[in-house]
CSV table of C-alpha atoms in Angstrom, one decimal:
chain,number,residue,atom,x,y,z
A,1,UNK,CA,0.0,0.0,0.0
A,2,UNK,CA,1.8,3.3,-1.2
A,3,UNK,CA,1.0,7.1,0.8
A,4,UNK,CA,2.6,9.9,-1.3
A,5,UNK,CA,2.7,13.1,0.6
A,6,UNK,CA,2.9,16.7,-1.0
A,7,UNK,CA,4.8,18.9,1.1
A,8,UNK,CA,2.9,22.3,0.1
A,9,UNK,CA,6.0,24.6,1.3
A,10,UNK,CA,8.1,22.8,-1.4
A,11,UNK,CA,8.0,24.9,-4.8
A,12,UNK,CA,8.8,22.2,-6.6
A,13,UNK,CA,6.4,19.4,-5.5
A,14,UNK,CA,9.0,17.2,-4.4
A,15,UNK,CA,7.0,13.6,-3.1
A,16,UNK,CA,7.9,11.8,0.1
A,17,UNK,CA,7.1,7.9,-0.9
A,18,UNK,CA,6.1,5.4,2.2
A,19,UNK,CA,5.9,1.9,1.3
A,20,UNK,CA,3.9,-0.3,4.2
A,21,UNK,CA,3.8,-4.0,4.8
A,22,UNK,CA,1.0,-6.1,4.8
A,23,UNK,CA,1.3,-7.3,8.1
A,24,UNK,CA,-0.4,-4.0,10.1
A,25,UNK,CA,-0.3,-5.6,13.6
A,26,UNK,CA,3.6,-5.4,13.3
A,27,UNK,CA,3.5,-1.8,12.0
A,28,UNK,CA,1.4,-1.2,15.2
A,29,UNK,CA,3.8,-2.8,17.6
A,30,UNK,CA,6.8,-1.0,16.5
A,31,UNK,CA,7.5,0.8,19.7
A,32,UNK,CA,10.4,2.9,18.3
A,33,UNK,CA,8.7,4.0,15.2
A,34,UNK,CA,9.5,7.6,14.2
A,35,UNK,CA,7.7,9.9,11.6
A,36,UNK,CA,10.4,11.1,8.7
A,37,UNK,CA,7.9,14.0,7.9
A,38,UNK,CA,5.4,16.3,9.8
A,39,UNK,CA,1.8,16.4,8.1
A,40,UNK,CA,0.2,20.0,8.3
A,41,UNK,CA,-2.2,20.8,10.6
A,42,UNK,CA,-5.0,21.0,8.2
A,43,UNK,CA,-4.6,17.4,7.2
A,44,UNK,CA,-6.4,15.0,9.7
A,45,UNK,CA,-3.6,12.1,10.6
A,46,UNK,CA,-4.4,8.8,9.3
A,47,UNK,CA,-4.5,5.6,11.3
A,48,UNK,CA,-3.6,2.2,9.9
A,49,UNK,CA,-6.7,0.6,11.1
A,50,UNK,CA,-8.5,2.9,9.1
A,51,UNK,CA,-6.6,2.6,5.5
A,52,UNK,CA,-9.4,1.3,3.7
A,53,UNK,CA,-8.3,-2.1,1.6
A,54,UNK,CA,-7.9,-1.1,-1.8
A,55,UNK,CA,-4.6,1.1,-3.0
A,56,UNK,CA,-4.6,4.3,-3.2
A,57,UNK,CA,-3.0,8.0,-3.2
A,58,UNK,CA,-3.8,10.7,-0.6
A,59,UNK,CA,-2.2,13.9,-1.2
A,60,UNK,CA,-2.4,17.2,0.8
A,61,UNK,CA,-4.0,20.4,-0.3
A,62,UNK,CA,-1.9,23.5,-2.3
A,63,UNK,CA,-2.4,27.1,-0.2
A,64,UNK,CA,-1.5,30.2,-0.9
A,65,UNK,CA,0.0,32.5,2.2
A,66,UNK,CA,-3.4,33.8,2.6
A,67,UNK,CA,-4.5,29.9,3.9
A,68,UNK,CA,-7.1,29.8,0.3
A,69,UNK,CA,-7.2,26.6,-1.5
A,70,UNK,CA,-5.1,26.8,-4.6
A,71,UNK,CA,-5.0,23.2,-5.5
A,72,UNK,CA,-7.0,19.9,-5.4
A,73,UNK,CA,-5.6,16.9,-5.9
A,74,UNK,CA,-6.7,13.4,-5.5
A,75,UNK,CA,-10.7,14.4,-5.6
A,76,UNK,CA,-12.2,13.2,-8.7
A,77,UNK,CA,-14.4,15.1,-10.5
A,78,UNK,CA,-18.1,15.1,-10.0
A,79,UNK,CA,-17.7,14.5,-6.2
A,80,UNK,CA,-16.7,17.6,-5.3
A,81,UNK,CA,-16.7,21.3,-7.7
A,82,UNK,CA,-14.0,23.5,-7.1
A,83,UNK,CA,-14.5,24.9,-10.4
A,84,UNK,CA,-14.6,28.5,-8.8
A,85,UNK,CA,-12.0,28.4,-6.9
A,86,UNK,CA,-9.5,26.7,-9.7
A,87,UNK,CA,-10.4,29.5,-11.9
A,88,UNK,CA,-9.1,32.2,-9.3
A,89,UNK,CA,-5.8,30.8,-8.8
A,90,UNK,CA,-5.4,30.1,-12.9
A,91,UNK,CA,-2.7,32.1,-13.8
A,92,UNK,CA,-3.2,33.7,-17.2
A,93,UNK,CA,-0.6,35.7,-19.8
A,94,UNK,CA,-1.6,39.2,-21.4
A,95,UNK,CA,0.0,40.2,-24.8
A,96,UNK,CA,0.2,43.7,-24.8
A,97,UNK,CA,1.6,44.4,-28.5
A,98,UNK,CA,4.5,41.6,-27.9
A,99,UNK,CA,5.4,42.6,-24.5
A,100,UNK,CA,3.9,39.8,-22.2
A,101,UNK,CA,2.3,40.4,-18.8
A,102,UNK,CA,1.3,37.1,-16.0
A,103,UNK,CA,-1.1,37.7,-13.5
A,104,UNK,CA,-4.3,35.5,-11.7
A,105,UNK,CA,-7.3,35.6,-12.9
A,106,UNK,CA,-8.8,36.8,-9.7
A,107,UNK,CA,-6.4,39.7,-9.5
A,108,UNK,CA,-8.6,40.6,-12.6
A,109,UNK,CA,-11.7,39.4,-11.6
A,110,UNK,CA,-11.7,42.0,-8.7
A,111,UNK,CA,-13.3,44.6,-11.2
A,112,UNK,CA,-15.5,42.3,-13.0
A,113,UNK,CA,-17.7,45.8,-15.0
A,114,UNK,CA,-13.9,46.9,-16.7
A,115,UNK,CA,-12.5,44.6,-20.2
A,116,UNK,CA,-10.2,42.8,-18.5
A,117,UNK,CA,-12.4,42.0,-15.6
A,118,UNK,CA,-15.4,40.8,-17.1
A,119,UNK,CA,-14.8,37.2,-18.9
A,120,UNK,CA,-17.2,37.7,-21.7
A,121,UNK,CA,-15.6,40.9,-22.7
A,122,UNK,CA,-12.4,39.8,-22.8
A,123,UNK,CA,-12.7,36.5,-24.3
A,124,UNK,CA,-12.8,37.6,-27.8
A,125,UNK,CA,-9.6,38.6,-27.5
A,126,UNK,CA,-8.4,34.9,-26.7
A,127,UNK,CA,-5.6,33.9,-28.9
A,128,UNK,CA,-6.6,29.9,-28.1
A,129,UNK,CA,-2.9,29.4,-30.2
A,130,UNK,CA,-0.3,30.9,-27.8
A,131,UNK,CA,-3.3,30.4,-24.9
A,132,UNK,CA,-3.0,34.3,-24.3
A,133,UNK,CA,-5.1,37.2,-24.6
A,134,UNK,CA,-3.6,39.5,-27.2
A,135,UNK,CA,-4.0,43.4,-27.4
A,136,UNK,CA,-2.8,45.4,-30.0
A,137,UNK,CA,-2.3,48.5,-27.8
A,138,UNK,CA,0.4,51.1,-25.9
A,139,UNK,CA,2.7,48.9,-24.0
A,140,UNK,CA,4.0,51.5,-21.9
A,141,UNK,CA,0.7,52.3,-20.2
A,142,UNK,CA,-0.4,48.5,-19.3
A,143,UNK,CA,1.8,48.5,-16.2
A,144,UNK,CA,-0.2,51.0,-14.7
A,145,UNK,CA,-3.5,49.7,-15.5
A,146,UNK,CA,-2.2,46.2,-14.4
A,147,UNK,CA,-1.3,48.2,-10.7
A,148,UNK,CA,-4.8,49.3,-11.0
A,149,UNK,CA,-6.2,45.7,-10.3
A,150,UNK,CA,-3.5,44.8,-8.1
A,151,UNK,CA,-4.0,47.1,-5.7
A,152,UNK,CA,-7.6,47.9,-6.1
A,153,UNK,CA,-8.0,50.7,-7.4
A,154,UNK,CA,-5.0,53.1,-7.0
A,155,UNK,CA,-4.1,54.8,-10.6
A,156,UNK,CA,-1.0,56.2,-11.5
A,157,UNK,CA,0.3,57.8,-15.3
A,158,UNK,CA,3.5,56.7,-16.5
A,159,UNK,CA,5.8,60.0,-16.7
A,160,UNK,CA,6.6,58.8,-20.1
A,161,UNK,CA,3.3,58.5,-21.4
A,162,UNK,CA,1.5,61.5,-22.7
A,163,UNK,CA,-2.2,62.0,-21.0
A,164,UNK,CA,-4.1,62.1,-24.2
A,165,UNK,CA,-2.6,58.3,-25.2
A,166,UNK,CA,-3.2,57.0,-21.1
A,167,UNK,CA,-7.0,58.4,-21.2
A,168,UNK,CA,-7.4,56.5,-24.8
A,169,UNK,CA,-5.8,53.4,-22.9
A,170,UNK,CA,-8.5,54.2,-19.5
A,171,UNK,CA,-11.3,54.2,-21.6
A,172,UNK,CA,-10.3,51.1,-23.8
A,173,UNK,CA,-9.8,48.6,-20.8
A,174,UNK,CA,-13.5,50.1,-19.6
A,175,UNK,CA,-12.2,51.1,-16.0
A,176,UNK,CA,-15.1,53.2,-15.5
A,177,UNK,CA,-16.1,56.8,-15.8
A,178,UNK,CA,-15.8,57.7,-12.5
A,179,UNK,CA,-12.0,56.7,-12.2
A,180,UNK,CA,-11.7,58.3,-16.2
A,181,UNK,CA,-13.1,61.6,-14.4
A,182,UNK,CA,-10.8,61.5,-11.3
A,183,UNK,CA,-7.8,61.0,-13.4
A,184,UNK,CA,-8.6,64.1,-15.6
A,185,UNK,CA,-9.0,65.9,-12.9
A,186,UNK,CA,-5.8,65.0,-11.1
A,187,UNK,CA,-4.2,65.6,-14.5
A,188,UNK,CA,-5.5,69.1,-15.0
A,189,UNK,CA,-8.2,68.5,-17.5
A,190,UNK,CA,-11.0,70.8,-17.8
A,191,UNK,CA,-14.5,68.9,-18.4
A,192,UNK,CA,-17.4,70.6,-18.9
A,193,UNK,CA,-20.1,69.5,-16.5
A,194,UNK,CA,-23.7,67.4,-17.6
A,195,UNK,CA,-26.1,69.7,-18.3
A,196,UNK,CA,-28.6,69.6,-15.8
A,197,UNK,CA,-32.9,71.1,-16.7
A,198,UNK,CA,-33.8,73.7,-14.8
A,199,UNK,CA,-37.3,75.2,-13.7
A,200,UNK,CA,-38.6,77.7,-16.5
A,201,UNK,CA,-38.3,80.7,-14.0
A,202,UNK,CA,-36.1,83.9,-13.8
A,203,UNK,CA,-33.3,81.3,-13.3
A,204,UNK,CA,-33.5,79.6,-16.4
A,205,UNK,CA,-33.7,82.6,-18.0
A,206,UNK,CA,-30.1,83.7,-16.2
A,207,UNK,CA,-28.8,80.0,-17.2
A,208,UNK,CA,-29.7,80.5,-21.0
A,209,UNK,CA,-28.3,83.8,-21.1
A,210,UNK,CA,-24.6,82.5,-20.0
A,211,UNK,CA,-24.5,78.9,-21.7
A,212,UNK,CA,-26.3,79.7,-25.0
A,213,UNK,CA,-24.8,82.4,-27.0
A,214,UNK,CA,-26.9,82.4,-29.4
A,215,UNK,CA,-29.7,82.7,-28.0
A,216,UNK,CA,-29.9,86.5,-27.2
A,217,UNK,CA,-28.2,89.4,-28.7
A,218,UNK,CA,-26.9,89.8,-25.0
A,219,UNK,CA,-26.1,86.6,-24.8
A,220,UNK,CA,-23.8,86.9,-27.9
A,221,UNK,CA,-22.4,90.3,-25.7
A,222,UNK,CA,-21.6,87.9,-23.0
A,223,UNK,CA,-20.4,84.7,-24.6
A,224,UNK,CA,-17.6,87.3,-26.7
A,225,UNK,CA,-16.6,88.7,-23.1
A,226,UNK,CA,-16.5,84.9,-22.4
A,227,UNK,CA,-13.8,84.2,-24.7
A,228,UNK,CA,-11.3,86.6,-23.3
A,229,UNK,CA,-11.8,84.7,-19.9
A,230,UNK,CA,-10.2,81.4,-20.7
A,231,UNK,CA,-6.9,82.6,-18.8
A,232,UNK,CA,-8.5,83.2,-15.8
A,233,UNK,CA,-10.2,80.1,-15.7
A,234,UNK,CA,-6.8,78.0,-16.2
A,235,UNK,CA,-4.9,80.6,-13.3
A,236,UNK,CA,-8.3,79.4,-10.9
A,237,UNK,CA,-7.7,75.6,-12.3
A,238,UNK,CA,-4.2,76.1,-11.7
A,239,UNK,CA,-4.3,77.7,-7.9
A,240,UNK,CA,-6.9,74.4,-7.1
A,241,UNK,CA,-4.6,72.1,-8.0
A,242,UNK,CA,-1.6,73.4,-6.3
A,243,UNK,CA,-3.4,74.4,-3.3
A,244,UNK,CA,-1.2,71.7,-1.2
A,245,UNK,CA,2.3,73.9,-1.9
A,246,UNK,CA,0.4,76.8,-1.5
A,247,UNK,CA,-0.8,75.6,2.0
A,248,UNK,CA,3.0,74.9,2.3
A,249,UNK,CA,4.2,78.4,1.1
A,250,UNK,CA,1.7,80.0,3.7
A,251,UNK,CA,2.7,77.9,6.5
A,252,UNK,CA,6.6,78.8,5.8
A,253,UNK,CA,6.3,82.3,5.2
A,254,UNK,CA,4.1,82.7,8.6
A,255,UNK,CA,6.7,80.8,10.7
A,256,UNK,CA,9.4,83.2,8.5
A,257,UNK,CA,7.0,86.7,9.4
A,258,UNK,CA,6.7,86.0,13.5
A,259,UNK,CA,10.9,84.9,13.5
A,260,UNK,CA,12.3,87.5,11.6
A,261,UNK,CA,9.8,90.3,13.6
A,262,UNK,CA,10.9,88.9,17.0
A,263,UNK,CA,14.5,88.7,15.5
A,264,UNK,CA,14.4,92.7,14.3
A,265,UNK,CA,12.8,93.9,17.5
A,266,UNK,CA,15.0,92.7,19.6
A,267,UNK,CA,17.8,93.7,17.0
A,268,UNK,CA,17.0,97.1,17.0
A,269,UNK,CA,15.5,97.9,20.6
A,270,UNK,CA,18.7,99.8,22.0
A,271,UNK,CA,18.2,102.2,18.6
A,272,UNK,CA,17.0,105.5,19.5
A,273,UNK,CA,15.9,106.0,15.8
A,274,UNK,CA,14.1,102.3,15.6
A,275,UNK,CA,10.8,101.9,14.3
A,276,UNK,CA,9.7,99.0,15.5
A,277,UNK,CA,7.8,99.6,18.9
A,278,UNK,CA,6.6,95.9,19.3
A,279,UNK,CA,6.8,92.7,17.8
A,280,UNK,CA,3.6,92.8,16.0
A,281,UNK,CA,5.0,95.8,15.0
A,282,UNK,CA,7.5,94.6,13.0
A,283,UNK,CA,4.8,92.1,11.2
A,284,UNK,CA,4.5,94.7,8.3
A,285,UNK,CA,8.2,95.4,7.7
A,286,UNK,CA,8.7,91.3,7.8
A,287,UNK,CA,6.0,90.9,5.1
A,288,UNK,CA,7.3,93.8,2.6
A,289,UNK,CA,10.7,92.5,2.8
A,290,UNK,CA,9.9,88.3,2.7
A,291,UNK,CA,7.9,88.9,-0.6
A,292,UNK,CA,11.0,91.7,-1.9
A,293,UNK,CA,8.6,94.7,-2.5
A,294,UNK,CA,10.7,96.9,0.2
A,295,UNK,CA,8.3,100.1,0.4
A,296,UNK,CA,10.7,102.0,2.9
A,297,UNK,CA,8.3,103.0,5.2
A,298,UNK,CA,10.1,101.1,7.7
A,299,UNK,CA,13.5,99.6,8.2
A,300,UNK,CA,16.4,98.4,10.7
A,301,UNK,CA,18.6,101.4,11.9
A,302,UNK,CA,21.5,99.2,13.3
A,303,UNK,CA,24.2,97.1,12.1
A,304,UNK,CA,22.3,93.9,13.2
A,305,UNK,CA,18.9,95.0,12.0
A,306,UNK,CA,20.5,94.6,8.9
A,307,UNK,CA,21.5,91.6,8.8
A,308,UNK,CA,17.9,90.5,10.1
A,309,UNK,CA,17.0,91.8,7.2
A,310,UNK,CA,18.9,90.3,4.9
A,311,UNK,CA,18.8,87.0,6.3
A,312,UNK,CA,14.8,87.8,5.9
A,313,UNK,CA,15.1,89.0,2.4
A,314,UNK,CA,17.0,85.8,1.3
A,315,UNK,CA,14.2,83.6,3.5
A,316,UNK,CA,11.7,85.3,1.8
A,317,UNK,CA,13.4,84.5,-1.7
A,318,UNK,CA,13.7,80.6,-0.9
A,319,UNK,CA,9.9,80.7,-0.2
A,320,UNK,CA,9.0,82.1,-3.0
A,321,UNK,CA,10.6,80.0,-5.5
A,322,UNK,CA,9.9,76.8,-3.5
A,323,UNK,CA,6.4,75.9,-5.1
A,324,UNK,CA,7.3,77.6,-8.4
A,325,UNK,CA,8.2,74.7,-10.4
A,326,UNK,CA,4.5,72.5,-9.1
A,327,UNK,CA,3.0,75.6,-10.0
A,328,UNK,CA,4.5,75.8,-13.2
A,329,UNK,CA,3.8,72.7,-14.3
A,330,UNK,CA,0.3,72.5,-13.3
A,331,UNK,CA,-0.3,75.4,-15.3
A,332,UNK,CA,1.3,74.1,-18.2
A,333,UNK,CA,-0.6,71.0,-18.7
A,334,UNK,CA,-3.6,72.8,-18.0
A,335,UNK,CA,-3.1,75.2,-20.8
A,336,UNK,CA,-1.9,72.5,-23.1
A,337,UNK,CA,-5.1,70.3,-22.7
A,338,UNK,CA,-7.5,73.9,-23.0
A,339,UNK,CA,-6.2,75.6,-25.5
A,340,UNK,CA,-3.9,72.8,-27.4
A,341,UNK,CA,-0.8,74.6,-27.6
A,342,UNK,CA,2.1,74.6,-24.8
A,343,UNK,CA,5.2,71.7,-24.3
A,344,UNK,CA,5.7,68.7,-21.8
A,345,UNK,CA,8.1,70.1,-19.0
């Protein structure tokens, strides 16, 4: 009678062969018999009173880390169906325009409304040959959208990858137009809004007059005012999505005001001639010369005055130019997807 145990920690699926006698009463009696192998916990231990008759094979279970069935071996079919949970730990290879991509199946099926999550959408592109699925799309952008399944939901653009090429790729693969609208948005895109019906009042009336130019000669007045307002709607755009280094900026060049204030009063208290009579005094001349205007209406008479100040100056300086390059940026791409025109920075 032969036992083969799988040892499911061994990648390779090395087998541990046993071979028993006949006689079981003298397997029983052996005092000083010792186990060559531990059996896992989940495996209940087998007795040799209760080896049934016939030979056969008993092999343990396959788990993942996570303690989920991967594997089933030794269960014939039609006693048991594990179809469902073979399918999620199938492996399956995605061609992505030659460059090949291996992930489960229920890494996919996580998001079972997008292309590659939902089986009958994606089956058509089944290359039953190479037993693959084969898209003839951009290869740079698939890593990200693979991450997007991985991790549930977190979306990233490749910095290589333009943003009119990645949103072709989003709304190929079907990942939704929520996520399409949040990714715009995080890009700098400008979207006009779903138009909405409104009651037919002195409201509806206002509404027409701003979003139909045609419709009045007023609102042909307003809609060429409208035109020359496309700047200030990318500088708004522009401010919302830097607000995070602005917050920054602010924090730094309070913290900079109160130090350089206290630092100047106290610099400039034996001066006859000083003009600072407090420390909140001093707040204005801080600001003026942090943001390099200088109007001065007020300044440091001494010799270490001066210095504050130009230790202030420089601060002030370092600042400014902190946030610049986000803010530059943001602008950029905000212009380029609004108006068409602008470079990648």
């Amino acid at each position: 009678m032969n036992f083969i145990i799988s040892n499911p920690m061994d990648a390779g699926q090395h087998h541990s062969y046993f071979h028993l006698s006949p006689d079981l009463a003298g397997f029983q009696d052996a005092k000083d018999h010792k186990r060559s192998h531990s059996v896992s916990s989940f495996q209940p231990s087998i007795h040799p009173s209760e080896v049934p008759p016939q030979e056969e094979e008993i092999r343990l279970l396959e788990r993942e880390p996570d303690g989920s069935v991967c594997k089933f071996d030794g269960i014939s079919e039609g006693e048991y169906t594990y179809d469902s949970v073979l399918a999620e730990c199938t492996r399956t290879v995605i061609n992505i325009s030659g460059l090949r991509f291996e992930t489960q199946l229920k890494t996919l099926n996580r998001l079972p409304s997008t292309l590659l999550g939902n089986e009958e959408k994606r089956k058509k592109y089944w290359d039953p040959v190479r037993k693959e699925y084969f898209f003839d799309r951009h290869r740079p952008s698939f890593p990200s959208i693979l991450y997007y399944y991985q991790s549930g939901g977190r979306l990233k653009r490749p910095l290589e990858v333009p943003l009119d090429i990645f949103l072709e790729e989003l709304e190929f693969y079907e990942l939704g137009r929520a996520t399409i609208d949040m990714y715009k948005e995080s890009e700098g895109m400008i979207f006009e809004e779903q138009p909405w019906d409104m009651p037919d009042n002195s409201l509806n009336k206002l509404w027409i007059l701003f979003e139909h130019p045609n419709s009045s000669i007023s609102a042909r007045i307003i809609g060429i005012l409208a035109k020359h307002s496309q700047g200030l709607k990318i500088l708004g755009k522009t401010l919302q999505l830097s607000i995070s280094e602005l917050n920054t900026f602010m924090i730094f060049f309070a913290i900079g005001v109160v130090v350089f204030s206290t630092m100047v009063y106290f610099a400039d208290k034996g001066e006859s001639e000083s003009f600072f009579t407090s420390i909140p005094d001093a707040f204005w001349w801080a600001v003026i010369t942090m943001t390099t205007v200088g109007y001065g209406d007020e300044y440091p008479v001494g010799i270490a005055g001066k210095l504050v100040g130009g230790l202030c100056a420089l601060s002030g300086l370092l600042a400014i130019s902190l946030p610049m390059p986000v803010i530059v940026t943001n602008f950029n791409n905000i212009y380029k997807n609004t108006t068409g025109r602008g470079r990648d920075m």
